[in-house]
């Protein structure tokens, strides 16, 4: 129950349009690259978060969530599951409204902590697959 339809809809349509995409670089082979492009097509502002702090899809990158000098609504997590829990905790500290773990990214304890902190969360789903389904 880490991705109920109502939570998915709420995050994609009501939570806000600024998405920090953790793991996003200029590597076109990585899922984050294509997903960020889809999010932009649907009117989301993407903020690349990667140690290289590269500009991706025309948006300035930052090395960490904490380095972003403005609020973010959703933190999309495209790192392996072993690192994802720390990113979820950083999203809570940043004041994000929601966390989205990409397909294959699972951390049950991080899910529980994030939900307990009052954030919406989706785990093991892809926003680029879900957003077109909303119509």
CSV table of C-alpha atoms in Angstrom, one decimal:
chain,number,residue,atom,x,y,z
A,1,UNK,CA,0.0,0.0,0.0
A,2,UNK,CA,2.9,2.4,-0.8
A,3,UNK,CA,1.2,3.9,-3.8
A,4,UNK,CA,-2.5,4.2,-3.5
A,5,UNK,CA,-4.2,6.0,-6.4
A,6,UNK,CA,-5.4,8.9,-4.3
A,7,UNK,CA,-1.9,9.7,-3.0
A,8,UNK,CA,-0.4,9.4,-6.5
A,9,UNK,CA,-3.1,11.8,-7.8
A,10,UNK,CA,-2.6,14.3,-5.0
A,11,UNK,CA,1.2,14.4,-5.4
A,12,UNK,CA,1.0,14.8,-9.2
A,13,UNK,CA,-1.9,17.4,-9.3
A,14,UNK,CA,-2.2,19.2,-5.9
A,15,UNK,CA,1.1,19.1,-4.0
A,16,UNK,CA,3.0,21.6,-6.1
A,17,UNK,CA,5.0,21.9,-9.2
A,18,UNK,CA,8.6,22.1,-8.0
A,19,UNK,CA,10.3,18.6,-8.1
A,20,UNK,CA,13.8,18.1,-6.8
A,21,UNK,CA,15.0,15.0,-8.7
A,22,UNK,CA,17.8,13.3,-6.7
A,23,UNK,CA,20.1,11.4,-8.9
A,24,UNK,CA,19.4,13.5,-12.0
A,25,UNK,CA,22.5,14.1,-14.2
A,26,UNK,CA,23.1,14.5,-17.9
A,27,UNK,CA,23.5,10.8,-18.3
A,28,UNK,CA,20.7,10.1,-20.8
A,29,UNK,CA,20.9,6.3,-20.0
A,30,UNK,CA,19.5,6.9,-16.5
A,31,UNK,CA,15.8,6.7,-15.7
A,32,UNK,CA,15.9,10.1,-13.9
A,33,UNK,CA,16.8,11.9,-17.2
A,34,UNK,CA,13.8,10.7,-19.1
A,35,UNK,CA,11.4,11.0,-16.2
A,36,UNK,CA,12.5,14.6,-15.5
A,37,UNK,CA,11.8,15.4,-19.2
A,38,UNK,CA,8.3,13.9,-18.9
A,39,UNK,CA,7.6,15.9,-15.7
A,40,UNK,CA,8.7,19.1,-17.5
A,41,UNK,CA,6.3,18.3,-20.3
A,42,UNK,CA,3.5,18.2,-17.7
A,43,UNK,CA,4.4,21.6,-16.3
A,44,UNK,CA,6.6,20.6,-13.4
A,45,UNK,CA,9.8,22.5,-12.6
A,46,UNK,CA,12.6,20.0,-12.1
A,47,UNK,CA,15.6,20.7,-9.9
A,48,UNK,CA,18.5,18.4,-10.6
A,49,UNK,CA,20.2,17.1,-7.4
A,50,UNK,CA,23.5,15.2,-8.0
A,51,UNK,CA,27.0,15.5,-6.6
A,52,UNK,CA,28.1,17.0,-10.0
A,53,UNK,CA,25.5,19.8,-9.7
A,54,UNK,CA,25.1,19.8,-13.5
A,55,UNK,CA,22.5,21.9,-15.4
A,56,UNK,CA,20.0,19.4,-16.8
A,57,UNK,CA,17.1,20.1,-19.1
A,58,UNK,CA,17.9,23.8,-18.7
A,59,UNK,CA,17.6,23.8,-14.9
A,60,UNK,CA,20.5,24.6,-12.5
A,61,UNK,CA,21.7,21.6,-10.6
A,62,UNK,CA,22.6,21.4,-6.9
A,63,UNK,CA,24.9,18.9,-5.1
A,64,UNK,CA,22.4,18.2,-2.3
A,65,UNK,CA,18.8,19.0,-1.3
A,66,UNK,CA,20.1,21.3,1.4
A,67,UNK,CA,21.9,23.4,-1.3
A,68,UNK,CA,18.7,24.3,-3.1
A,69,UNK,CA,18.0,28.0,-2.1
A,70,UNK,CA,14.3,27.8,-2.5
A,71,UNK,CA,11.4,25.5,-1.4
A,72,UNK,CA,10.7,22.2,-3.2
A,73,UNK,CA,7.3,20.5,-3.2
A,74,UNK,CA,8.2,17.0,-4.1
A,75,UNK,CA,11.5,15.1,-3.9
A,76,UNK,CA,11.8,12.4,-6.5
A,77,UNK,CA,14.4,9.8,-5.5
A,78,UNK,CA,16.4,8.0,-8.2
A,79,UNK,CA,19.2,6.5,-6.1
A,80,UNK,CA,19.6,2.9,-4.9
A,81,UNK,CA,17.5,1.7,-2.0
A,82,UNK,CA,20.4,1.7,0.4
A,83,UNK,CA,20.8,5.5,0.0
A,84,UNK,CA,17.1,6.4,-0.4
A,85,UNK,CA,16.3,6.5,3.4
A,86,UNK,CA,18.8,9.3,3.9
A,87,UNK,CA,17.4,11.2,1.0
A,88,UNK,CA,13.9,10.9,2.5
A,89,UNK,CA,15.1,12.2,5.8
A,90,UNK,CA,16.7,15.2,4.0
A,91,UNK,CA,13.4,15.8,2.2
A,92,UNK,CA,11.7,16.0,5.5
A,93,UNK,CA,14.4,18.4,6.8
A,94,UNK,CA,14.1,20.5,3.6
A,95,UNK,CA,10.3,21.0,4.2
A,96,UNK,CA,9.1,19.1,1.2
A,97,UNK,CA,5.5,18.1,1.0
A,98,UNK,CA,6.0,14.7,-0.6
A,99,UNK,CA,8.6,12.1,-1.4
A,100,UNK,CA,8.5,9.8,-4.4
A,101,UNK,CA,10.7,6.7,-4.6
A,102,UNK,CA,11.2,5.6,-8.3
A,103,UNK,CA,10.5,2.0,-9.5
A,104,UNK,CA,12.8,-0.4,-7.7
A,105,UNK,CA,13.6,2.0,-4.8
A,106,UNK,CA,12.2,0.6,-1.6
A,107,UNK,CA,12.9,1.3,2.0
A,108,UNK,CA,10.0,0.4,4.4
A,109,UNK,CA,11.5,2.2,7.4
A,110,UNK,CA,12.0,5.4,5.4
A,111,UNK,CA,8.4,5.2,4.2
A,112,UNK,CA,7.2,4.9,7.8
A,113,UNK,CA,9.4,7.8,9.0
A,114,UNK,CA,8.4,10.0,6.1
A,115,UNK,CA,4.7,9.4,6.6
A,116,UNK,CA,5.0,9.9,10.4
A,117,UNK,CA,6.6,13.3,9.6
A,118,UNK,CA,3.4,14.2,7.8
A,119,UNK,CA,4.5,13.9,4.2
A,120,UNK,CA,2.8,12.1,1.4
A,121,UNK,CA,4.9,9.3,0.0
A,122,UNK,CA,4.9,6.9,-3.0
A,123,UNK,CA,7.4,4.1,-3.3
A,124,UNK,CA,8.4,1.8,-6.1
A,125,UNK,CA,6.4,3.7,-8.8
A,126,UNK,CA,7.3,5.9,-11.7
A,127,UNK,CA,5.8,9.4,-12.0
A,128,UNK,CA,6.3,9.3,-15.8
A,129,UNK,CA,4.1,6.3,-16.0
A,130,UNK,CA,1.5,7.6,-13.6
A,131,UNK,CA,1.1,11.3,-14.7
A,132,UNK,CA,-0.3,10.5,-18.2
A,133,UNK,CA,-2.9,8.2,-16.6
A,134,UNK,CA,-4.5,11.2,-14.9
A,135,UNK,CA,-5.8,12.4,-18.2
